[in-house]
Coordinates of C-alpha atoms in Angstrom, one line a residue:
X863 CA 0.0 0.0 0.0
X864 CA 3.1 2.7 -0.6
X865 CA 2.3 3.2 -4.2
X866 CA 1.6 6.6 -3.8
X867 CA 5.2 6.6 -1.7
X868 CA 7.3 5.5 -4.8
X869 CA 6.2 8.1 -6.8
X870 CA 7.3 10.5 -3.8
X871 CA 10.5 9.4 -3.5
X872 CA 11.1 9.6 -7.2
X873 CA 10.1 13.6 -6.7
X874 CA 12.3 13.9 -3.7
X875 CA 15.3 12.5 -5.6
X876 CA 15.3 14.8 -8.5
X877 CA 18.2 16.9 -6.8
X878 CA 16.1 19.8 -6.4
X879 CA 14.8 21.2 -3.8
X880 CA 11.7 22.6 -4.8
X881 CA 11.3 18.6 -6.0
X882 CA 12.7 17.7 -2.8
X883 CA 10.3 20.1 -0.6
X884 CA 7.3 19.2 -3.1
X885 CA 7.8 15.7 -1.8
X886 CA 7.9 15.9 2.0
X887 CA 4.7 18.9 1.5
X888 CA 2.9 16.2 -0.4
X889 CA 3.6 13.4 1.8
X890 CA 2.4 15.2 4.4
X891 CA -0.4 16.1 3.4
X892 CA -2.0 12.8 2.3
X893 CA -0.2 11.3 5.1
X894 CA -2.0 13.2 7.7
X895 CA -5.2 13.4 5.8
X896 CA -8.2 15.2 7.0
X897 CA -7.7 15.0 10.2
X898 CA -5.1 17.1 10.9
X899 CA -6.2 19.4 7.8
X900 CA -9.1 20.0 9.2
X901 CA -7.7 21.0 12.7
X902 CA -5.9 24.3 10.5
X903 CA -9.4 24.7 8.5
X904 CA -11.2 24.5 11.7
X905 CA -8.9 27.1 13.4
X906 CA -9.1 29.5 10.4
X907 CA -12.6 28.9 10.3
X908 CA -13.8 29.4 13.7
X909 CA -11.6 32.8 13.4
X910 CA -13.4 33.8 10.4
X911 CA -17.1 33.2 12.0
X912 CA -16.2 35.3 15.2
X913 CA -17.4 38.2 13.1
X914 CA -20.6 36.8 12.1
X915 CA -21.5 34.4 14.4
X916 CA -22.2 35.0 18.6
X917 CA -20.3 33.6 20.9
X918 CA -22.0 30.4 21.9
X919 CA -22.7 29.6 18.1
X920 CA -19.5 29.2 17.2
X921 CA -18.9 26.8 20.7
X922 CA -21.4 24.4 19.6
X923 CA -20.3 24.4 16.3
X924 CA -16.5 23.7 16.8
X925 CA -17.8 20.9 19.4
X926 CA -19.4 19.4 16.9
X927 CA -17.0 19.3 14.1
X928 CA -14.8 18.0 16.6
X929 CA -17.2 15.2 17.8
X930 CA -17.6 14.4 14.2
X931 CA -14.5 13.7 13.8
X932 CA -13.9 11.6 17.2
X933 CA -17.0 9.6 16.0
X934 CA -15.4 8.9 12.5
X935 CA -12.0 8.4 13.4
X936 CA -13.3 5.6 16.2
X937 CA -15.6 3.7 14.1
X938 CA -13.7 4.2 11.0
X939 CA -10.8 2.2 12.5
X940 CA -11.5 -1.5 12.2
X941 CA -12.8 -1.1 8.7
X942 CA -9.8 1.1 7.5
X943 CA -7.5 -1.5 8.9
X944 CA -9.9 -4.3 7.5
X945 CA -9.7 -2.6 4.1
X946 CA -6.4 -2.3 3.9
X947 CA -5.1 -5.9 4.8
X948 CA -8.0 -6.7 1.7
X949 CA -6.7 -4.7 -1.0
X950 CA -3.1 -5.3 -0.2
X951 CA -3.9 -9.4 -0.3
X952 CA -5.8 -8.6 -3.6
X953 CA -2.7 -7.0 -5.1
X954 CA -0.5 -9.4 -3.9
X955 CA -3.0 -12.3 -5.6
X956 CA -3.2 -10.2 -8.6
X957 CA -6.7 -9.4 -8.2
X958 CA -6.7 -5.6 -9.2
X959 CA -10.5 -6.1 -10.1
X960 CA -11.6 -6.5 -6.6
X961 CA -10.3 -3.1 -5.1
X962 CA -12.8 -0.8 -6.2
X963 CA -15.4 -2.7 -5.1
X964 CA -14.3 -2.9 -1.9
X965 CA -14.2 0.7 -1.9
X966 CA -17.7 1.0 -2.6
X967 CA -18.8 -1.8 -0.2
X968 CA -17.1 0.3 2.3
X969 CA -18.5 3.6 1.4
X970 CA -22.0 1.8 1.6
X971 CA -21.2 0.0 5.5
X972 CA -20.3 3.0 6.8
X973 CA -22.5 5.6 5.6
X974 CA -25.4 3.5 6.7
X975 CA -23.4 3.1 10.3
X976 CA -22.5 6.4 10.7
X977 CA -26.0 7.9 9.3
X978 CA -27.6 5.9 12.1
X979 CA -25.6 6.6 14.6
X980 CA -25.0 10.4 13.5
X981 CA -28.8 10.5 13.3
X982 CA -29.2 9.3 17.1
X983 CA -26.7 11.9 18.2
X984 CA -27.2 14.7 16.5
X985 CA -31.1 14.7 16.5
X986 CA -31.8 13.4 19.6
X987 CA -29.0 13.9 21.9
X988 CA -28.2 17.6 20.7
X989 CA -30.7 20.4 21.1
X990 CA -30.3 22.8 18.5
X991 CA -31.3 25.5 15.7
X992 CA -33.4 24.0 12.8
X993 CA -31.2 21.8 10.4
X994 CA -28.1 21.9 12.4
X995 CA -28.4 18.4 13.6
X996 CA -29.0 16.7 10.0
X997 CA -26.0 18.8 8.6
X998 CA -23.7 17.8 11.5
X999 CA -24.9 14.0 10.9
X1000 CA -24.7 14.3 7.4
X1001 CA -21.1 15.3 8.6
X1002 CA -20.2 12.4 10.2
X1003 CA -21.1 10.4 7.2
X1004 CA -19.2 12.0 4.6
X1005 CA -16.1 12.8 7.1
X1006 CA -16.2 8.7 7.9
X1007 CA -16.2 8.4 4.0
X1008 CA -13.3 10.1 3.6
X1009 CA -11.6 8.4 6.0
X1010 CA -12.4 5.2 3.5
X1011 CA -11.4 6.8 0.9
X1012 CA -8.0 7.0 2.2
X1013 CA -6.8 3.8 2.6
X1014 CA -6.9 3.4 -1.3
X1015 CA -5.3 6.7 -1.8
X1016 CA -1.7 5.1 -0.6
X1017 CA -2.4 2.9 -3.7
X1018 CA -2.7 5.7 -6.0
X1019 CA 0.4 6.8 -8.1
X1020 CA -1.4 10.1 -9.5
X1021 CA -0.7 11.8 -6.0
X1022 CA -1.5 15.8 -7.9
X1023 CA -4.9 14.9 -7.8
X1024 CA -5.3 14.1 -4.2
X1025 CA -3.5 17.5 -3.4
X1026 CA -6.0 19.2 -5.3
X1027 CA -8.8 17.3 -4.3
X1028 CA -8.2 18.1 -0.4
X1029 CA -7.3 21.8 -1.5
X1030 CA -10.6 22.6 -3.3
X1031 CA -13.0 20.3 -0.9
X1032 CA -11.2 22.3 2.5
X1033 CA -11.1 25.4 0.5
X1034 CA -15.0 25.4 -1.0
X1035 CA -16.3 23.8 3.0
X1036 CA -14.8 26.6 4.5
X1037 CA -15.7 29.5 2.2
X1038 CA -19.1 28.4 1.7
X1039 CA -19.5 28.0 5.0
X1040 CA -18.9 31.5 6.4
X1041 CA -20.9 32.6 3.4
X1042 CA -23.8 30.5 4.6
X1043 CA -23.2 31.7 8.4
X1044 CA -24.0 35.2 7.3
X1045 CA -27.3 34.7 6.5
X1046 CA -28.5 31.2 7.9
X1047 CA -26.6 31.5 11.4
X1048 CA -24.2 28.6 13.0
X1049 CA -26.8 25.9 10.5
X1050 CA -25.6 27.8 7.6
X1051 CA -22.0 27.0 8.3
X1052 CA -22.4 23.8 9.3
X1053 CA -23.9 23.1 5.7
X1054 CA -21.5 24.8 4.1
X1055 CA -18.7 22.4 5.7
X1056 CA -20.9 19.4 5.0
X1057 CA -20.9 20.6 0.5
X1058 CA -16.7 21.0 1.3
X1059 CA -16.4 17.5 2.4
X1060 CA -19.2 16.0 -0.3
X1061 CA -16.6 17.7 -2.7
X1062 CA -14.0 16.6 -1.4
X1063 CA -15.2 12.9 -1.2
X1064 CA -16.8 13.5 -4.7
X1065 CA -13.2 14.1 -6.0
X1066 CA -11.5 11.5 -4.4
X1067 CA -14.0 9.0 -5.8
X1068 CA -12.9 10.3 -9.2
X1069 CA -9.3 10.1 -8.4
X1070 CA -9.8 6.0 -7.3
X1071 CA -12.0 5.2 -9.6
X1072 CA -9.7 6.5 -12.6
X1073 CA -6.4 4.7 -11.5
X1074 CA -8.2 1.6 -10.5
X1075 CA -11.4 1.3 -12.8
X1076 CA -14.7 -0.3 -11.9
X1077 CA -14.0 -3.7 -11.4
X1078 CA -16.1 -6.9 -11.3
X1079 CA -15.4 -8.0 -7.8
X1080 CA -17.7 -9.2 -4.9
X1081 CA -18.6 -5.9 -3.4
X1082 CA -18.4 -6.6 -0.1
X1083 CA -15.7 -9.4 0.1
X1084 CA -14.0 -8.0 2.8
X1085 CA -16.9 -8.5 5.4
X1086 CA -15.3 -12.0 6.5
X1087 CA -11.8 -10.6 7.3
X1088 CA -13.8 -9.1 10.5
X1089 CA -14.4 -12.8 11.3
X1090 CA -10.9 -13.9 10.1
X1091 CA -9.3 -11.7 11.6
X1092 CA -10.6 -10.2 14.6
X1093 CA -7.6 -8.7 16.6
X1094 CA -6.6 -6.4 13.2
X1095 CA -10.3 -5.0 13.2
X1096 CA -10.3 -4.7 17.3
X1097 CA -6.2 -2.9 16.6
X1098 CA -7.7 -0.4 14.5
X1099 CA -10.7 0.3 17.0
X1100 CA -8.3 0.4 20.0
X1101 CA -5.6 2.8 18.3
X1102 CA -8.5 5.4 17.5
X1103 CA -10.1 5.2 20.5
X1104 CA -7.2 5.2 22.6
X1105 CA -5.9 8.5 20.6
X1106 CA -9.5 10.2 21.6
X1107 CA -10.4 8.5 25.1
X1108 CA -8.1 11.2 26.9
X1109 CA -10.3 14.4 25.4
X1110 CA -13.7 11.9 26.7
X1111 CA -12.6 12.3 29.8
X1112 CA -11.6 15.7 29.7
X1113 CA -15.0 16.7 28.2
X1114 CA -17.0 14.4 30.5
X1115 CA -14.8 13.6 33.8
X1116 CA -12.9 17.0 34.1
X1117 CA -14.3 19.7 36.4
X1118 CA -13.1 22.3 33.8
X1119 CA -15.5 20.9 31.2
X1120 CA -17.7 22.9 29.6
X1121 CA -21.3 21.6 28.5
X1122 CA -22.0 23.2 25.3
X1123 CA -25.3 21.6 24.0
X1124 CA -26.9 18.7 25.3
X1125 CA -24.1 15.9 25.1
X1126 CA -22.0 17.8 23.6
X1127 CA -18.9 18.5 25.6
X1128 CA -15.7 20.7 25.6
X1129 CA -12.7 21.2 28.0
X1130 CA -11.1 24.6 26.5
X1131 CA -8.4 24.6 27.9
X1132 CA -6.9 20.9 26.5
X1133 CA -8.2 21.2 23.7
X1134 CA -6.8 23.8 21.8
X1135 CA -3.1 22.7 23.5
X1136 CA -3.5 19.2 21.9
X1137 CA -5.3 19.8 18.6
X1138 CA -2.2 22.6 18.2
X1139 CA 0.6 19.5 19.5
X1140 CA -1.0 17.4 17.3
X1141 CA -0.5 19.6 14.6
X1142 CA 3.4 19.0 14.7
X1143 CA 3.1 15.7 13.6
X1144 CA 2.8 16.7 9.7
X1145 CA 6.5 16.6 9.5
X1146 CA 7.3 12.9 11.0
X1147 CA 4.5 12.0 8.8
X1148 CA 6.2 13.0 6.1
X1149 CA 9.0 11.0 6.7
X1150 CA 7.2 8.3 7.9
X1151 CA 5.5 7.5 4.3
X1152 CA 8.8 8.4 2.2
X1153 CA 11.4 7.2 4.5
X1154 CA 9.7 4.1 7.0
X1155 CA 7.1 2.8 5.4
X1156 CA 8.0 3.5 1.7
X1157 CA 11.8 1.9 1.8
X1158 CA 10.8 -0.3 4.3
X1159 CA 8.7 -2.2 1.8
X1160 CA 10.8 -2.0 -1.0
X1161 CA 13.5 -3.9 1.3
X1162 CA 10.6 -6.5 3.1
X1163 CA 9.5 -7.3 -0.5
X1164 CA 12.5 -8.0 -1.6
X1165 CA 13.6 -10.2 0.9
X1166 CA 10.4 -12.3 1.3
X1167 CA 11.1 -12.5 -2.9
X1168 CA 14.6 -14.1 -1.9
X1169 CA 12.6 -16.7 0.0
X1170 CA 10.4 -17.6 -2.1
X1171 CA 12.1 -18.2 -5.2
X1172 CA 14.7 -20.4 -3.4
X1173 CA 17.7 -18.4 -3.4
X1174 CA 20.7 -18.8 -1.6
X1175 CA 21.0 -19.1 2.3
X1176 CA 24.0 -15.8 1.4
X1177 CA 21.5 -14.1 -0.3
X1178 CA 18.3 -14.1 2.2
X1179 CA 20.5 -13.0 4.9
X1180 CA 21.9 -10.4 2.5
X1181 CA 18.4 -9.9 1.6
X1182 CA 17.5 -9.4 5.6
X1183 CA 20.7 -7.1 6.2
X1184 CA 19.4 -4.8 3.9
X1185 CA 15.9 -4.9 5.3
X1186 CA 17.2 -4.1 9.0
X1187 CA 19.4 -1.0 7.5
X1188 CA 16.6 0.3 5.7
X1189 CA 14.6 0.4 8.8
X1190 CA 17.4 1.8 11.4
X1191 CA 17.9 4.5 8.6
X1192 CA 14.2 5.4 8.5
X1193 CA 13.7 5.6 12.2
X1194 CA 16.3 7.3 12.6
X1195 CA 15.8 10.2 10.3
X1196 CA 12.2 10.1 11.8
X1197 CA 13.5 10.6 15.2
X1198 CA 15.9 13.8 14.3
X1199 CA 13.1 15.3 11.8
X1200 CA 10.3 14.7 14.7
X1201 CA 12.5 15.6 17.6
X1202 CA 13.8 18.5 15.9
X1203 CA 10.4 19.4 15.6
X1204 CA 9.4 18.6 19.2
X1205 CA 12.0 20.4 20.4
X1206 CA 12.0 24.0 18.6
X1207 CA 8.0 24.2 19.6
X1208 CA 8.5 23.4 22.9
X1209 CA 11.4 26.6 23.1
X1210 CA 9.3 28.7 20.9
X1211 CA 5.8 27.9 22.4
X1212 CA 5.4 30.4 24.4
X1213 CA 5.5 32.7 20.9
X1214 CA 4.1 30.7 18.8
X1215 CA 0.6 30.4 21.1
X1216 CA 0.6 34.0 21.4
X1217 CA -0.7 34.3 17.7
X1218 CA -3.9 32.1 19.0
X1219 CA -4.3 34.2 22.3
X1220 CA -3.8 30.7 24.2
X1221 CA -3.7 31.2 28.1
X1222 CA -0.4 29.9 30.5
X1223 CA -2.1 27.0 31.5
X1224 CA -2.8 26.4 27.8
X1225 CA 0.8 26.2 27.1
X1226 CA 2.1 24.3 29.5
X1227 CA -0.1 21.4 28.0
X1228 CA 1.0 22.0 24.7
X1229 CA 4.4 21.8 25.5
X1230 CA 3.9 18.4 27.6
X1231 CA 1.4 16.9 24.4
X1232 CA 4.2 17.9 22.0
X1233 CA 6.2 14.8 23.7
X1234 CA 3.0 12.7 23.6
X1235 CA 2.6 13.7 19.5
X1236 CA 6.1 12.8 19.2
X1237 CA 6.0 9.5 21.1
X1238 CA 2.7 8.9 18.8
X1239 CA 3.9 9.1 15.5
X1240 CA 7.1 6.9 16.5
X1241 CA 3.9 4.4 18.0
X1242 CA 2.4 4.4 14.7
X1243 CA 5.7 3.5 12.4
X1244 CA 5.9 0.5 15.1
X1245 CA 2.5 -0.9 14.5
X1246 CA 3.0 -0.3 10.7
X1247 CA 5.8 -2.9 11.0
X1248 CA 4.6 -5.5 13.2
X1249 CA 2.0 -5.6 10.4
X1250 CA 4.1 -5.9 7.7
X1251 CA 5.7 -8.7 9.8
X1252 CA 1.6 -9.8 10.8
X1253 CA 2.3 -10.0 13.9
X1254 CA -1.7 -8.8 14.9
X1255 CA -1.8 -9.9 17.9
X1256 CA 1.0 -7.7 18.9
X1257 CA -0.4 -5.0 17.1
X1258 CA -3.5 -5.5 18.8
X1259 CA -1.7 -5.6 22.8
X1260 CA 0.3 -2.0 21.8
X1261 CA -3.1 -0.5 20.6
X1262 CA -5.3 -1.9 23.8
X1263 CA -2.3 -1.0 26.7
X1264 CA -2.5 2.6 24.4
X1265 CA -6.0 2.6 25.2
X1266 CA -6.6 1.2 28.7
X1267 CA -3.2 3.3 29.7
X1268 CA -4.0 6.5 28.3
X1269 CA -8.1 6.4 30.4
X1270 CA -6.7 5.3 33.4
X1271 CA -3.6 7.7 33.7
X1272 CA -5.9 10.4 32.1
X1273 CA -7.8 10.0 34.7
X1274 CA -5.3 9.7 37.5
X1275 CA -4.0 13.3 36.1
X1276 CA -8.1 14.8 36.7
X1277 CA -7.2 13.9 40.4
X1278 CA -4.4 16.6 40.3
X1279 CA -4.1 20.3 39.3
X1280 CA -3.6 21.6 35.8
X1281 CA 0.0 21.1 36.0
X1282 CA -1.0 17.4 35.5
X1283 CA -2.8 17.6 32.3
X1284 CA -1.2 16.0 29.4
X1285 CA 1.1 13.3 31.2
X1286 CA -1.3 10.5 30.9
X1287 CA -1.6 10.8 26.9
X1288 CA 2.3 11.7 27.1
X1289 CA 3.2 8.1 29.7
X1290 CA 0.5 6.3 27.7
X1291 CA 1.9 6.9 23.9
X1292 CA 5.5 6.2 25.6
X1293 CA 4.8 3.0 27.4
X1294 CA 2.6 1.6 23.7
X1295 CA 5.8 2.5 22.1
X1296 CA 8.3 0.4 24.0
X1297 CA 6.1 -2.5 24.2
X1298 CA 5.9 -2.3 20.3
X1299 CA 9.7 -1.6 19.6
X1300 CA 10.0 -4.5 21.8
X1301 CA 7.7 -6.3 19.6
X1302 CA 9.7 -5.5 16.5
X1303 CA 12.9 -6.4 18.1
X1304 CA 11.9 -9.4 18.7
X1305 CA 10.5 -10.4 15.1
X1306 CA 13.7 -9.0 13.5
X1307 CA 16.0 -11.4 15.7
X1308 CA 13.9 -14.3 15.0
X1309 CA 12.8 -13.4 11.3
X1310 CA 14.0 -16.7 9.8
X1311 CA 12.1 -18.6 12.4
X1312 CA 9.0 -16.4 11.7
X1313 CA 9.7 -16.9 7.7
X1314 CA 10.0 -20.5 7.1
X1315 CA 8.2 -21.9 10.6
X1316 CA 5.0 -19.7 11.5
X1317 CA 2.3 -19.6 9.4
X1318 CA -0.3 -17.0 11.5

């Protein structure tokens, strides 16, 4: 699934550097998707509507985008992960013709999910102006669609058109949306966010559907890999969930929490600091698809191609030296782009929040989540490898201690003072991350063994 990571690399080899910084923009971008996209759009929206929109308008509206996309991140998971292990086992059968189907056997699972589930929420859980709550489910479904949509972008090789495709759907959803504010209040701009994303997921559908065609496969083939495979789809819900279970608490638990409508929830002051910390992760994700995952598959490919044509006993280990080198090299340059990163936020927070009028309190948890953001995206090149290596139930453990770890010290930090806040999503990320390098150790010592003995 680092198709779209070849083509990358090729631009970041050119020997220029506007190739070069093409690349690592590009990468990060589709690596860090709409989610983190939409935490800038939503900032630079939410500063926009301040001058049309009153006060507690524009609080239930940003709780709601941002409950949206909790909701779609967390039940997205297991069928991202699900999707993925599909298509890549299709393109490793050389069954092309399948893919696209899947795609649309996706879309179809989890709009009716999410439209059901949005519907509950939104309509009956969330008192508010005429047609806000249909727009904000309406939301959910096309923001969970997207989400879809992405796993088969990494498959992609025609990455211009996903650029653009993000560029006009974020650009139209948040223009259209002030527009509509002005005259239809905080409804009108949640409308005009939900034609942004239809756009967006519009274009994307184009983009897939033009590299890969229409194919004649079972629609909905995938549906028994939830049965197959249980622990990927549980790895997927636990890594989501475990990512959003610290802001639950803060919104629900926390005695700063602010109820904004109904069950809608807010704690102000975490979370602008960790939407912003999360922010810095664009650059390790750039890395991450170019450097980690990208040359990382190049060398596993080729050495599981050693083994299976029979070669040499020289030449797989050769094979597996080459593998291990690729892999300290990427992690490495993750670690020094990331923790460069890290690093110059934390000295220059202080500045750097004063252009969103953050308070003290506010910055001292941005500068403890920037270590938790760091710690995260290392986490995530982990679990990318232990499934390259399929090791899912190990995968699954680092995802459910994430989880469990992050709610329990999260709450053990709502005990304490605001000095607190932040260290349970900061201990939890860290502790996930050195059971999974352990994890990976492990497999690389005993690769051979796990090669020509297990068959999981």
């Amino acid at each position: 699934m680092a198709g779209i990571g070849f083509q990358l690399r090729r631009l970041a080899s050119s020997g220029t550097f506007t190739g070069t910084m093409g690349a690592y923009a590009t990468a990060a971008a589709i690596s860090a998707g709409p989610w983190i996209i939409s935490i800038v759009a939503l900032m630079f929206l939410t500063w926009l509507l301040d001058r049309v929109l009153p006060g507690d308008e524009i609080r239930l509206f940003s709780s709601a985008v941002t409950h949206v996309y909790a909701f779609a991140l967390i039940f997205t998971g297991p069928i991202q992960i699900i999707l993925t292990r599909y298509t890549a086992d299709q393109v490793s059968l050389h069954r092309p013709q399948n893919i696209y189907p899947a795609f649309r056997g996706g879309v179809i699972l989890t709009t009716v999910f999410t439209a059901v589930g949005g519907g509950v929420f939104f309509l009956r859980m969330v008192p508010a102006p005429d047609g806000f709550g249909v727009y904000a489910a309406a939301l959910l479904v096309l923001v969970a669609c997207v989400f879809v949509a992405g796993v088969f972008l990494s498959a992609l090789q025609k990455y211009e058109g996903i650029v653009v495709s993000f560029a006009i759907g974020y650009g139209v959803g948040v223009w259209a949306s002030w527009k509509l504010a002005q005259q239809h209040g905080v409804a009108g701009a949640m409308a005009g966010l939900v034609m942004g994303h239809a756009l967006l997921f519009l274009l994307l559908t184009i983009c897939i559907r033009w590299e890969l065609g229409a194919g004649k496969g079972p629609t909905f083939g995938f549906v028994p890999m939830f049965f197959k495979l249980p622990s990927l789809a549980l790895c997927g819900l636990f890594y989501n969930l475990g990512i959003w279970v610290d802001k639950f608490m803060f919104w629900w638990v926390s005695q700063t929490s602010v109820q904004v409508k109904g069950a809608l929830y807010a704690a102000p002051d975490y979370d602008l600091a960790i939407y912003l910390s999360l922010l810095s992760i664009a650059p390790g994700m750039a890395v991450f698809i170019l450097q980690v995952e990208t040359a990382f598959a190049e060398r596993f490919h080729a050495y599981f191609e050693a083994v299976n044509e029979g070669r040499s006993l020289h030449q797989i280990l050769h094979a597996k030296n080459l593998l291990l080198i690729s892999l300290r090299e990427g992690f490495v340059r993750l670690l020094k782009v990331q923790g460069v990163t890290t690093l110059i936020l934390v000295v220059f927070a202080h500045e750097l929040t004063h252009w969103f009028q953050v308070s003290f309190v506010q910055v001292g948890i941005f500068r403890i989540t920037l270590f938790g953001a760091f710690l995260l995206v290392v986490f995530l090149a982990m679990l990318t490898v232990l499934f390259y290596f399929n090791d899912r139930r190990g995968a699954m453990l680092c995802s459910g201690v994430f989880l469990v770890a992050n709610a329990v010290l999260s709450g053990v930090t709502l005990m304490q003072n605001e000095a607190w806040y932040g260290f349970g999503f900061v201990t939890s990320a860290g502790l996930a991350l050195f059971i999974a390098t352990n994890r990976v150790n492990h497999r690389l010592e005993d690769l051979e063994y796990y090669t020509f003995q297990v068959t999981d």
